[in-house]
Short mmCIF file of C-alpha atoms in Angstrom, two decimals:
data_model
loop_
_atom_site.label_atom_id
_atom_site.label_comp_id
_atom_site.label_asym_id
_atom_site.label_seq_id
_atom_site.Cartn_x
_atom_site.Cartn_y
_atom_site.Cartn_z
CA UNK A 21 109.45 121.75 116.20
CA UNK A 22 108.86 120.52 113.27
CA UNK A 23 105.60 119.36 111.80
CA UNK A 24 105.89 118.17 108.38
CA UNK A 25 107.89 116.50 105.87
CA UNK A 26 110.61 118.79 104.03
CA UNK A 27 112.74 118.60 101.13
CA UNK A 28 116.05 119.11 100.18
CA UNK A 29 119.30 117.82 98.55
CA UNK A 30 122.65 117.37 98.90
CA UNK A 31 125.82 116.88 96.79
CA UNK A 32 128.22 113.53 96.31
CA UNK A 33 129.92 112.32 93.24
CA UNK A 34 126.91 111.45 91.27
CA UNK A 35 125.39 115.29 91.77
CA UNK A 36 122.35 116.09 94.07
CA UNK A 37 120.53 113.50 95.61
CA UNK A 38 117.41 114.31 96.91
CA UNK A 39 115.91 113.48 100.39
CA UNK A 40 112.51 113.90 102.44
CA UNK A 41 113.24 114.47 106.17
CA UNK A 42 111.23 114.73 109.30
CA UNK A 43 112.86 116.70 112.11
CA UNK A 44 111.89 116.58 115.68
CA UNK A 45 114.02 118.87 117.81
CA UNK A 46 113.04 116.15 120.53
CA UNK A 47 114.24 112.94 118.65
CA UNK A 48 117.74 114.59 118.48
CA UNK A 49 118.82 112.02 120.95
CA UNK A 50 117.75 109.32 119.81
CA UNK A 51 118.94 107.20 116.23
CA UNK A 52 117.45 108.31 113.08
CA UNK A 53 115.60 106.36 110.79
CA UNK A 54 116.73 105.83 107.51
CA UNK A 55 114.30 104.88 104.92
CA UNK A 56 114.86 103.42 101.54
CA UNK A 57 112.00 103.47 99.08
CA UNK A 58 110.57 100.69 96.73
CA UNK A 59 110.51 101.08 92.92
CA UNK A 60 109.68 101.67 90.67
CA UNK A 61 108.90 105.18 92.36
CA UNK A 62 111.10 107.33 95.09
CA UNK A 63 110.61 108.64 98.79
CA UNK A 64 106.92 109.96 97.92
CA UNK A 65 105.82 106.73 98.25
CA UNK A 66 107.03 106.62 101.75
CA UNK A 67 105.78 110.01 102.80
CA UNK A 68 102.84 108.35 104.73
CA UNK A 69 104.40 106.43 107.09
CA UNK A 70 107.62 109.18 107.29
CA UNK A 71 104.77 111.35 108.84
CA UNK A 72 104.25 108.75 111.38
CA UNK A 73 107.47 107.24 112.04
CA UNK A 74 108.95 111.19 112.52
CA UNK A 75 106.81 111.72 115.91
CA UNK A 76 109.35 108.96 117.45
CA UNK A 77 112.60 109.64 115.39
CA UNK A 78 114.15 111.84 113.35
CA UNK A 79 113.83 110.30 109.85
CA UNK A 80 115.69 110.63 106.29
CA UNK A 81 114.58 109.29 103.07
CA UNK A 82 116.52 109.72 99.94
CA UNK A 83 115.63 109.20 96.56
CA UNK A 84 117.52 106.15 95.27
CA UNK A 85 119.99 107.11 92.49
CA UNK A 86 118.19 106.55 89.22
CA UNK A 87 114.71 107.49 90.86
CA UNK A 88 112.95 110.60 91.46
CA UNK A 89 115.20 113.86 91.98
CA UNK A 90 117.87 111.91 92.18
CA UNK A 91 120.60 111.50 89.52
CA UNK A 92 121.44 108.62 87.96
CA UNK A 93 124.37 105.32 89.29
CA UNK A 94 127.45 105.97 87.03
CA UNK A 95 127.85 102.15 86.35
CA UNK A 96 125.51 100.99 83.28
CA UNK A 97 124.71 97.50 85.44
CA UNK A 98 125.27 98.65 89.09
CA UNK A 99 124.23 95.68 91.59
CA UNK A 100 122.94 96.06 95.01
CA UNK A 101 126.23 96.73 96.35
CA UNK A 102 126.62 99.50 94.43
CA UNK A 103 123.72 101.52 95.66
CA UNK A 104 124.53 100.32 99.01
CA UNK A 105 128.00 102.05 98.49
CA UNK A 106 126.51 105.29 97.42
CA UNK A 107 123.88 105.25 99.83
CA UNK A 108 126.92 105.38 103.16
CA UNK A 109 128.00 108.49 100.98
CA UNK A 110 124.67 109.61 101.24
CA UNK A 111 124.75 108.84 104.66
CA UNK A 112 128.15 111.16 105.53
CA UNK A 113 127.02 113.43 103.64
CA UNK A 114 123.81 113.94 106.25
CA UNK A 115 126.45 113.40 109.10
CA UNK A 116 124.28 110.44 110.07
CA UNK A 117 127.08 108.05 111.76
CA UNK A 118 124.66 105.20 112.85
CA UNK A 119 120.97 104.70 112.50
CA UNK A 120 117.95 102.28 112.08
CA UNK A 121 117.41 101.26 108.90
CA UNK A 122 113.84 100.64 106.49
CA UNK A 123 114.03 99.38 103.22
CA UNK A 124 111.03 98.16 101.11
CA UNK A 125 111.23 95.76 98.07
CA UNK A 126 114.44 97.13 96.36
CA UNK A 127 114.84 99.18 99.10
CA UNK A 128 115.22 95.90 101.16
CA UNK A 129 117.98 94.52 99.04
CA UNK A 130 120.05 97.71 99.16
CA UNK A 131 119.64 97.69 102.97
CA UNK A 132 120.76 93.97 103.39
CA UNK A 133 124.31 95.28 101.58
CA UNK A 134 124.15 98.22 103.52
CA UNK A 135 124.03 96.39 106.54
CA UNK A 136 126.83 93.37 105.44
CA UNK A 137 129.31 95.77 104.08
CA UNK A 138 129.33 99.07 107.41
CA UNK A 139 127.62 97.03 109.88
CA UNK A 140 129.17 99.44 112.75
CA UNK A 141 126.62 101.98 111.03
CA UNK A 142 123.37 100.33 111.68
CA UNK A 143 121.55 99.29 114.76
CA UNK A 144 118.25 97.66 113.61
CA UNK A 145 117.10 96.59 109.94
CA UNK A 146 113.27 96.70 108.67
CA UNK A 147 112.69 94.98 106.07
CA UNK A 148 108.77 95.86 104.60
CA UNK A 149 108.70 93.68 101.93
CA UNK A 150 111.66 91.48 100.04
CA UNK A 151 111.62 89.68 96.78
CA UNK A 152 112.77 85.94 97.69
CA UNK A 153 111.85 84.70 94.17
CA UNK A 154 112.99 81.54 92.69
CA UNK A 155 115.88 81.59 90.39
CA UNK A 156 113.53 80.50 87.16
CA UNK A 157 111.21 83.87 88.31
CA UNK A 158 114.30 85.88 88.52
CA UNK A 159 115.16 85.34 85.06
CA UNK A 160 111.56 86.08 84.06
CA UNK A 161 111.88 89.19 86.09
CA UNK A 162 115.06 90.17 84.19
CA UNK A 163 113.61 89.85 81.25
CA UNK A 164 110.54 91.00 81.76
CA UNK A 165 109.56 93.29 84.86
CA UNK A 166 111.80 96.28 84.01
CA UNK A 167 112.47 97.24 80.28
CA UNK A 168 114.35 99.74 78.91
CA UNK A 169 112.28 102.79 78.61
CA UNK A 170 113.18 106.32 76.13
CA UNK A 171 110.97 109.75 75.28
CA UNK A 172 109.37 108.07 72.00
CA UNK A 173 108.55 111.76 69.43
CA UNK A 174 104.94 110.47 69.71
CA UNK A 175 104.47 110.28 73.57
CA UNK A 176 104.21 106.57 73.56
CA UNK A 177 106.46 106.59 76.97
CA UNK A 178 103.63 108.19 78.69
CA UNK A 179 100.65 105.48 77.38
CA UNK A 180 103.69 102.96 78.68
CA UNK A 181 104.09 104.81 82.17
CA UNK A 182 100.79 104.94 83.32
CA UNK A 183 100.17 101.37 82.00
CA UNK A 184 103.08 100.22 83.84
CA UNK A 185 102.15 101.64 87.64
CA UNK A 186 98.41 100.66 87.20
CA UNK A 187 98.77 97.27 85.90
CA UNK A 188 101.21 96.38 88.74
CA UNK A 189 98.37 96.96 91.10
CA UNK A 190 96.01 94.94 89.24
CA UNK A 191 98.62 91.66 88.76
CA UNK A 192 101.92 90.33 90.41
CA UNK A 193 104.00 90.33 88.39
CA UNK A 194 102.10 92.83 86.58
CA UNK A 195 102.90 91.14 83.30
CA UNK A 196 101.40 87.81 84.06
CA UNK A 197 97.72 88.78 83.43
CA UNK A 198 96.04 86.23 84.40
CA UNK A 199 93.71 85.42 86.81
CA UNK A 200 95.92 83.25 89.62
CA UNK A 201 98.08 86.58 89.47
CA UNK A 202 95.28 88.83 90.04
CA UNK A 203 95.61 91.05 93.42
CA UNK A 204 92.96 91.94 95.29
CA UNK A 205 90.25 94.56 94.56
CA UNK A 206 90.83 96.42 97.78
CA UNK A 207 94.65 97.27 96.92
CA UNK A 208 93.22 99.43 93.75
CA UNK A 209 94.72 102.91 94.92
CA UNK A 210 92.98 106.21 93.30
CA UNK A 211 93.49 107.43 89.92
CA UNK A 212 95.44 110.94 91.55
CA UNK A 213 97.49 107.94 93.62
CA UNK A 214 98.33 106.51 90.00
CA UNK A 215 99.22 109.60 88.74
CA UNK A 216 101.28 110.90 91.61
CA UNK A 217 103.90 107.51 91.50
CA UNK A 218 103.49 108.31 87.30
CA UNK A 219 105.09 111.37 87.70
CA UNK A 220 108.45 109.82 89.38
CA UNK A 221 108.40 107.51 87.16
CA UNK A 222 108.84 109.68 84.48
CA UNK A 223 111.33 111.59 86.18
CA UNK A 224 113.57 108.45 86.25
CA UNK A 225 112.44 106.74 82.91
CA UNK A 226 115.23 106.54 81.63
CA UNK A 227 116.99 104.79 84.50
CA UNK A 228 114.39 103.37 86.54
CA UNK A 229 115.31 99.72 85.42
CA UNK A 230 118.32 99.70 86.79
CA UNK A 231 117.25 99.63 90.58
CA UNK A 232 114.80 96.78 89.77
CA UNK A 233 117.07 94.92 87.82
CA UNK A 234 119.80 95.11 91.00
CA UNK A 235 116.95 93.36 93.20
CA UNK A 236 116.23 90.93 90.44
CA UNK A 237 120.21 89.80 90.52
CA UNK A 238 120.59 90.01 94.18
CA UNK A 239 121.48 86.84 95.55
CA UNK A 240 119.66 87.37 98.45
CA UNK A 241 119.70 83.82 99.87
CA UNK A 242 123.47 83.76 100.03
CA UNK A 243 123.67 87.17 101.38
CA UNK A 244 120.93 87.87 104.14
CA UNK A 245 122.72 85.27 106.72
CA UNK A 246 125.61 87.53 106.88
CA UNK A 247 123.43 90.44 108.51
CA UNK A 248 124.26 90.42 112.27
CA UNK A 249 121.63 92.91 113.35
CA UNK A 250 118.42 92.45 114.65
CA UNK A 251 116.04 92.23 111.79
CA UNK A 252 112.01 92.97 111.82
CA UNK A 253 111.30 90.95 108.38
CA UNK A 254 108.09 91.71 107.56
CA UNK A 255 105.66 93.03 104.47
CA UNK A 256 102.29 94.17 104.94
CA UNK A 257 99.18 92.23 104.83
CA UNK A 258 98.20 93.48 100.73
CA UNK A 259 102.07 93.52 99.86
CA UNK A 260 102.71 90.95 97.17
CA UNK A 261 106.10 90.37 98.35
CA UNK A 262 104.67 88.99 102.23
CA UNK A 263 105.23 85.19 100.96
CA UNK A 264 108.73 85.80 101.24
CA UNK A 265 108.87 86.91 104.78
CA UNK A 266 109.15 83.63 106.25
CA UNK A 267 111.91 82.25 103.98
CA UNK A 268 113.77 85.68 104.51
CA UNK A 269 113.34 85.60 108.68
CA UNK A 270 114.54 82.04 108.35
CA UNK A 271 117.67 82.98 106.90
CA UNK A 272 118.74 85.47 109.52
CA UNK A 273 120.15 84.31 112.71
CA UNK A 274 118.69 87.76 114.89
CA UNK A 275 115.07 88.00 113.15
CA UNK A 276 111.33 88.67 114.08
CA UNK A 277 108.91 88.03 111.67
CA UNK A 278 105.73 90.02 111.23
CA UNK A 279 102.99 90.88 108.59
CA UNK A 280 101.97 94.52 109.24
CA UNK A 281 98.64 96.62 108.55
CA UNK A 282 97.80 97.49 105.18
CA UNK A 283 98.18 101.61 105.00
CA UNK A 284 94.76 101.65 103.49
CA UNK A 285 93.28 103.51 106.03
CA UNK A 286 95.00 105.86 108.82
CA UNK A 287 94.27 103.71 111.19
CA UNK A 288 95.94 100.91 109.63
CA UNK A 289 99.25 103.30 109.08
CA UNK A 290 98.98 104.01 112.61
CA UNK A 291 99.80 100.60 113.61
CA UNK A 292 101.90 99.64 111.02
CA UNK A 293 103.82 102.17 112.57
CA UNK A 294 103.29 101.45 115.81
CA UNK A 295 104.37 98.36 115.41
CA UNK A 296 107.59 99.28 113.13
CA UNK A 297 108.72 101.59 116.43
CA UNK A 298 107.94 98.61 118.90
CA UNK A 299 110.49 96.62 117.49
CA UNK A 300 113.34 99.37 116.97
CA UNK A 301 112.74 100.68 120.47
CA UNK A 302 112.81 97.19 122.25
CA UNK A 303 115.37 96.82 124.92
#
């Protein structure tokens, strides 16, 4: 049995997309989990609650094309649908014919495509965390949130980097710096947490904004009423993106709202994850 997260890749059009897995010779019975990350990082982020989630289910996390080990989208401006496309490659590529589904911030937007264009391959959607931002924020987003990012010969694009991931947990949006945009002190992660989400960002800098900007054009209040499956929407207690749960539960015909533990603390990841599992294993 296994007891810890491994690594590997495999091939579609785009070239080798990599993926964090948990395998339980006991879950093989039961649906995976498939778990789309947040940006502006890649499945690291996620390897917390993979750990916990993989002692119930058999779980696979990619890294979004564009982020981490992953290679790029081939479209210049691909939309939501887009990953969602290449993520059901992804999927027969694993041989995973149905399965729950996580996604978190752009993760969540991917999965609501996902789910709207091959419903007869999911069971259950999680959504932990979804931007439902007002059309004038959107454009601010846009213009804003994500820039365009290149090597600069003087090693400006690292300054930029680590700027970028530690101001996000100091403001949202991060660029607003003001105090009514301030986050709390207690979400302040560790400067080796910094560093480690750093790191993937720099391994997708040059294509990190296009994820982002996807979520940013996603017109998520036309498109989550057309999901048909059961839907936990939810974000967790220090998660920025938790005022949209209601409005996003709201639209969804077959939804459960919720706003999980903070994964400050192991005990908090615990239940967070207990509470994930409740709802995909309810009868």
């Amino acid at each position: 049995m296994t007891t810890h997260i491994d690594r590997a890749f495999i091939r579609i059009k785009e070239g080798q997309v990599h993926y964090r897995t948990y395998i339980n010779s006991e879950n093989t019975s039961k649906l995976p989990i498939y778990m789309i990350h947040a940006s502006p990082s890649s499945s690291l982020n996620l390897s917390p609650l993979i750990q916990q989630l993989g002692r119930n289910r058999n779980i696979f996390a990619p890294d979004t094309l564009g982020f981490g080990d992953s290679p790029p989208p081939i479209k210049d401006i691909p939309n939501a649908e887009d990953y969602a496309e290449s993520t059901v490659r992804v999927m027969d590529a694993l041989s995973i014919e149905k399965c729950d589904l996580y996604g978190s911030h752009t993760g969540a937007h991917i999965a609501c495509e996902l789910a709207i264009m091959h419903p007869d391959r999911i069971n259950r959607i999680v959504f932990d965390g979804i931007g439902m931002f007002s059309e004038e924020d959107k454009k601010d987003f846009l213009a804003n949130y994500a820039p365009e990012i290149n090597p600069d010969e003087f090693g400006q694009h690292l300054i930029w980097a680590w700027n970028f991931v530690r101001d996000q947990v100091i403001h949202f949006p991060y660029f607003r710096r003001t105090p009514e945009f301030r986050r709390t002190e207690e979400t302040y992660p560790s400067a080796t947490a910094i560093h480690n989400v750093v790191v993937e960002v720099l391994k997708g800098l040059t294509t990190y904004h296009k994820g982002y900007r996807a979520a940013f054009r996603h017109p998520d209040k036309e498109r989550l009423p057309l999901i048909q499956h059961l839907t936990l929407c939810a974000a967790s207690e220090d998660d920025p993106l938790k005022a949209g749960v209601e409005e996003a539960a709201q639209l969804i015909n077959n939804s459960d709202m919720a706003i999980l533990p903070a994964e400050r603390t192991l005990e908090g990841l615990k239940k967070k994850s207990s509470l994930i599992m409740e709802f995909l294993n309810r009868k």
